[in-house]
């Protein structure tokens, strides 16, 4: 668990640094994909899933 959290934090820092650079490169995409896989296997996955589901249902109830 500690290794997983440290890897997720490292990938968050790397993704943030690359987003500040404002240039899209394949290495940025790989970093973000790795971050997604690490987050999906972490203990934060259920929280992220429920947040996305509730946000999607909230947005779907808004009528133009």
mmCIF file of N, CA and C in Angstrom:
data_model
loop_
_atom_site.group_PDB
_atom_site.id
_atom_site.type_symbol
_atom_site.label_atom_id
_atom_site.label_comp_id
_atom_site.label_asym_id
_atom_site.label_seq_id
_atom_site.Cartn_x
_atom_site.Cartn_y
_atom_site.Cartn_z
ATOM 1 N N UNK A 1 0.825 -1.192 0.000
ATOM 2 C CA UNK A 1 0.000 0.000 0.000
ATOM 3 C C UNK A 1 0.867 1.252 0.000
ATOM 4 N N UNK A 2 1.925 1.294 0.791
ATOM 5 C CA UNK A 2 2.782 2.481 0.858
ATOM 6 C C UNK A 2 3.482 2.726 -0.470
ATOM 7 N N UNK A 3 3.883 1.659 -1.134
ATOM 8 C CA UNK A 3 4.527 1.818 -2.436
ATOM 9 C C UNK A 3 3.521 2.343 -3.452
ATOM 10 N N UNK A 4 2.305 1.848 -3.398
ATOM 11 C CA UNK A 4 1.274 2.289 -4.323
ATOM 12 C C UNK A 4 0.971 3.772 -4.144
ATOM 13 N N UNK A 5 0.872 4.224 -2.908
ATOM 14 C CA UNK A 5 0.603 5.636 -2.637
ATOM 15 C C UNK A 5 1.759 6.499 -3.109
ATOM 16 N N UNK A 6 2.986 6.064 -2.876
ATOM 17 C CA UNK A 6 4.126 6.861 -3.300
ATOM 18 C C UNK A 6 4.230 6.919 -4.831
ATOM 19 N N UNK A 7 3.884 5.832 -5.502
ATOM 20 C CA UNK A 7 3.897 5.835 -6.969
ATOM 21 C C UNK A 7 2.822 6.774 -7.496
ATOM 22 N N UNK A 8 1.644 6.745 -6.892
ATOM 23 C CA UNK A 8 0.567 7.640 -7.313
ATOM 24 C C UNK A 8 0.972 9.089 -7.099
ATOM 25 N N UNK A 9 1.549 9.397 -5.959
ATOM 26 C CA UNK A 9 1.987 10.768 -5.693
ATOM 27 C C UNK A 9 3.073 11.212 -6.666
ATOM 28 N N UNK A 10 3.996 10.328 -6.970
ATOM 29 C CA UNK A 10 5.046 10.656 -7.933
ATOM 30 C C UNK A 10 4.449 10.930 -9.313
ATOM 31 N N UNK A 11 3.501 10.108 -9.738
ATOM 32 C CA UNK A 11 2.884 10.314 -11.042
ATOM 33 C C UNK A 11 2.029 11.582 -11.073
ATOM 34 N N UNK A 12 1.398 11.929 -9.946
ATOM 35 C CA UNK A 12 0.653 13.184 -9.877
ATOM 36 C C UNK A 12 1.595 14.367 -10.039
ATOM 37 N N UNK A 13 2.728 14.306 -9.369
ATOM 38 C CA UNK A 13 3.714 15.390 -9.481
ATOM 39 C C UNK A 13 4.240 15.484 -10.909
ATOM 40 N N UNK A 14 4.561 14.354 -11.519
ATOM 41 C CA UNK A 14 5.057 14.363 -12.894
ATOM 42 C C UNK A 14 4.009 14.900 -13.871
ATOM 43 N N UNK A 15 2.759 14.481 -13.701
ATOM 44 C CA UNK A 15 1.700 14.963 -14.592
ATOM 45 C C UNK A 15 1.504 16.465 -14.417
ATOM 46 N N UNK A 16 1.559 16.945 -13.178
ATOM 47 C CA UNK A 16 1.421 18.374 -12.927
ATOM 48 C C UNK A 16 2.548 19.177 -13.541
ATOM 49 N N UNK A 17 3.765 18.671 -13.436
ATOM 50 C CA UNK A 17 4.909 19.365 -14.042
ATOM 51 C C UNK A 17 4.783 19.403 -15.556
ATOM 52 N N UNK A 18 4.317 18.313 -16.136
ATOM 53 C CA UNK A 18 4.187 18.260 -17.585
ATOM 54 C C UNK A 18 3.036 19.135 -18.076
ATOM 55 N N UNK A 19 1.980 19.264 -17.287
ATOM 56 C CA UNK A 19 0.877 20.128 -17.692
ATOM 57 C C UNK A 19 1.288 21.599 -17.629
ATOM 58 N N UNK A 20 2.162 21.943 -16.701
ATOM 59 C CA UNK A 20 2.636 23.326 -16.626
ATOM 60 C C UNK A 20 3.487 23.692 -17.833
ATOM 61 N N UNK A 21 4.120 22.704 -18.441
ATOM 62 C CA UNK A 21 4.955 22.921 -19.613
ATOM 63 C C UNK A 21 4.117 23.297 -20.835
ATOM 64 N N UNK A 22 2.851 22.896 -20.852
ATOM 65 C CA UNK A 22 1.888 23.205 -21.909
ATOM 66 C C UNK A 22 2.317 22.724 -23.298
ATOM 67 N N UNK A 23 2.946 21.603 -23.346
ATOM 68 C CA UNK A 23 3.251 21.001 -24.642
ATOM 69 C C UNK A 23 2.866 19.524 -24.568
ATOM 70 N N UNK A 24 2.137 19.088 -25.540
ATOM 71 C CA UNK A 24 1.637 17.719 -25.545
ATOM 72 C C UNK A 24 2.664 16.807 -26.197
ATOM 73 N N UNK A 25 3.140 15.855 -25.447
ATOM 74 C CA UNK A 25 4.113 14.893 -25.941
ATOM 75 C C UNK A 25 3.643 13.490 -25.575
ATOM 76 N N UNK A 26 4.152 12.487 -26.252
ATOM 77 C CA UNK A 26 3.766 11.114 -25.900
ATOM 78 C C UNK A 26 4.118 10.741 -24.455
ATOM 79 N N UNK A 27 5.199 11.300 -23.936
ATOM 80 C CA UNK A 27 5.566 10.989 -22.547
ATOM 81 C C UNK A 27 4.509 11.491 -21.579
ATOM 82 N N UNK A 28 3.836 12.587 -21.902
ATOM 83 C CA UNK A 28 2.771 13.093 -21.043
ATOM 84 C C UNK A 28 1.596 12.125 -21.029
ATOM 85 N N UNK A 29 1.258 11.629 -22.192
ATOM 86 C CA UNK A 29 0.152 10.676 -22.281
ATOM 87 C C UNK A 29 0.468 9.397 -21.510
ATOM 88 N N UNK A 30 1.690 8.918 -21.623
ATOM 89 C CA UNK A 30 2.090 7.705 -20.902
ATOM 90 C C UNK A 30 2.014 7.941 -19.397
ATOM 91 N N UNK A 31 2.471 9.106 -18.937
ATOM 92 C CA UNK A 31 2.415 9.423 -17.507
ATOM 93 C C UNK A 31 0.977 9.443 -17.016
ATOM 94 N N UNK A 32 0.091 10.073 -17.784
ATOM 95 C CA UNK A 32 -1.305 10.151 -17.369
ATOM 96 C C UNK A 32 -1.983 8.780 -17.394
ATOM 97 N N UNK A 33 -1.650 7.947 -18.369
ATOM 98 C CA UNK A 33 -2.209 6.595 -18.411
ATOM 99 C C UNK A 33 -1.710 5.784 -17.219
ATOM 100 N N UNK A 34 -0.435 5.883 -16.905
ATOM 101 C CA UNK A 34 0.099 5.174 -15.734
ATOM 102 C C UNK A 34 -0.561 5.668 -14.450
ATOM 103 N N UNK A 35 -0.784 6.972 -14.357
ATOM 104 C CA UNK A 35 -1.468 7.518 -13.191
ATOM 105 C C UNK A 35 -2.878 6.952 -13.094
ATOM 106 N N UNK A 36 -3.564 6.859 -14.217
ATOM 107 C CA UNK A 36 -4.908 6.290 -14.214
ATOM 108 C C UNK A 36 -4.925 4.841 -13.758
ATOM 109 N N UNK A 37 -3.977 4.052 -14.238
ATOM 110 C CA UNK A 37 -3.913 2.659 -13.812
ATOM 111 C C UNK A 37 -3.597 2.542 -12.326
ATOM 112 N N UNK A 38 -2.694 3.377 -11.838
ATOM 113 C CA UNK A 38 -2.362 3.327 -10.411
ATOM 114 C C UNK A 38 -3.539 3.772 -9.548
ATOM 115 N N UNK A 39 -4.244 4.809 -9.981
ATOM 116 C CA UNK A 39 -5.415 5.256 -9.225
ATOM 117 C C UNK A 39 -6.520 4.210 -9.246
ATOM 118 N N UNK A 40 -6.668 3.518 -10.363
ATOM 119 C CA UNK A 40 -7.710 2.493 -10.462
ATOM 120 C C UNK A 40 -7.444 1.320 -9.527
ATOM 121 N N UNK A 41 -6.188 1.049 -9.245
ATOM 122 C CA UNK A 41 -5.867 -0.068 -8.365
ATOM 123 C C UNK A 41 -5.646 0.370 -6.920
ATOM 124 N N UNK A 42 -5.792 1.656 -6.644
ATOM 125 C CA UNK A 42 -5.575 2.141 -5.280
ATOM 126 C C UNK A 42 -6.874 2.107 -4.488
ATOM 127 N N UNK A 43 -6.780 2.478 -3.235
ATOM 128 C CA UNK A 43 -7.970 2.509 -2.382
ATOM 129 C C UNK A 43 -8.851 3.710 -2.688
ATOM 130 N N UNK A 44 -8.383 4.632 -3.507
ATOM 131 C CA UNK A 44 -9.174 5.799 -3.881
ATOM 132 C C UNK A 44 -10.158 5.509 -5.007
ATOM 133 N N UNK A 45 -10.041 4.369 -5.648
ATOM 134 C CA UNK A 45 -10.874 4.046 -6.816
ATOM 135 C C UNK A 45 -12.370 4.121 -6.522
ATOM 136 N N UNK A 46 -12.883 3.533 -5.438
ATOM 137 C CA UNK A 46 -14.333 3.634 -5.184
ATOM 138 C C UNK A 46 -14.795 5.077 -4.965
ATOM 139 N N UNK A 47 -13.982 5.878 -4.312
ATOM 140 C CA UNK A 47 -14.340 7.272 -4.072
ATOM 141 C C UNK A 47 -14.378 8.046 -5.382
ATOM 142 N N UNK A 48 -13.385 7.832 -6.226
ATOM 143 C CA UNK A 48 -13.347 8.505 -7.526
ATOM 144 C C UNK A 48 -14.539 8.075 -8.369
ATOM 145 N N UNK A 49 -14.847 6.788 -8.370
ATOM 146 C CA UNK A 49 -15.971 6.272 -9.155
ATOM 147 C C UNK A 49 -17.289 6.867 -8.686
ATOM 148 N N UNK A 50 -17.513 6.911 -7.385
ATOM 149 C CA UNK A 50 -18.776 7.457 -6.888
ATOM 150 C C UNK A 50 -18.881 8.959 -7.158
ATOM 151 N N UNK A 51 -17.760 9.672 -7.082
ATOM 152 C CA UNK A 51 -17.763 11.101 -7.385
ATOM 153 C C UNK A 51 -18.104 11.345 -8.848
ATOM 154 N N UNK A 52 -17.502 10.575 -9.735
ATOM 155 C CA UNK A 52 -17.795 10.728 -11.159
ATOM 156 C C UNK A 52 -19.243 10.361 -11.481
ATOM 157 N N UNK A 53 -19.752 9.321 -10.847
ATOM 158 C CA UNK A 53 -21.134 8.904 -11.083
ATOM 159 C C UNK A 53 -22.114 9.966 -10.606
ATOM 160 N N UNK A 54 -21.884 10.509 -9.418
ATOM 161 C CA UNK A 54 -22.802 11.533 -8.914
ATOM 162 C C UNK A 54 -22.701 12.821 -9.731
ATOM 163 N N UNK A 55 -21.509 13.152 -10.191
ATOM 164 C CA UNK A 55 -21.359 14.342 -11.042
ATOM 165 C C UNK A 55 -22.073 14.142 -12.370
ATOM 166 N N UNK A 56 -21.953 12.973 -12.945
ATOM 167 C CA UNK A 56 -22.634 12.687 -14.216
ATOM 168 C C UNK A 56 -24.155 12.732 -14.048
ATOM 169 N N UNK A 57 -24.658 12.207 -12.958
ATOM 170 C CA UNK A 57 -26.112 12.246 -12.744
ATOM 171 C C UNK A 57 -26.586 13.669 -12.476
ATOM 172 N N UNK A 58 -25.776 14.477 -11.818
ATOM 173 C CA UNK A 58 -26.128 15.877 -11.591
ATOM 174 C C UNK A 58 -26.168 16.645 -12.912
ATOM 175 N N UNK A 59 -25.181 16.410 -13.752
ATOM 176 C CA UNK A 59 -25.136 17.097 -15.044
ATOM 177 C C UNK A 59 -26.284 16.659 -15.939
ATOM 178 N N UNK A 60 -26.661 15.395 -15.854
ATOM 179 C CA UNK A 60 -27.751 14.911 -16.707
ATOM 180 C C UNK A 60 -29.106 15.456 -16.297
ATOM 181 N N UNK A 61 -29.246 15.944 -15.081
ATOM 182 C CA UNK A 61 -30.530 16.505 -14.644
ATOM 183 C C UNK A 61 -30.688 17.959 -15.042
ATOM 184 N N UNK A 62 -29.623 18.599 -15.490
ATOM 185 C CA UNK A 62 -29.684 19.992 -15.904
ATOM 186 C C UNK A 62 -30.316 20.067 -17.291
ATOM 187 N N UNK A 63 -31.350 20.869 -17.415
ATOM 188 C CA UNK A 63 -32.030 21.029 -18.705
ATOM 189 C C UNK A 63 -31.682 22.398 -19.292
ATOM 190 N N UNK A 64 -31.370 22.441 -20.591
ATOM 191 C CA UNK A 64 -31.009 23.734 -21.198
ATOM 192 C C UNK A 64 -32.202 24.652 -21.366
#
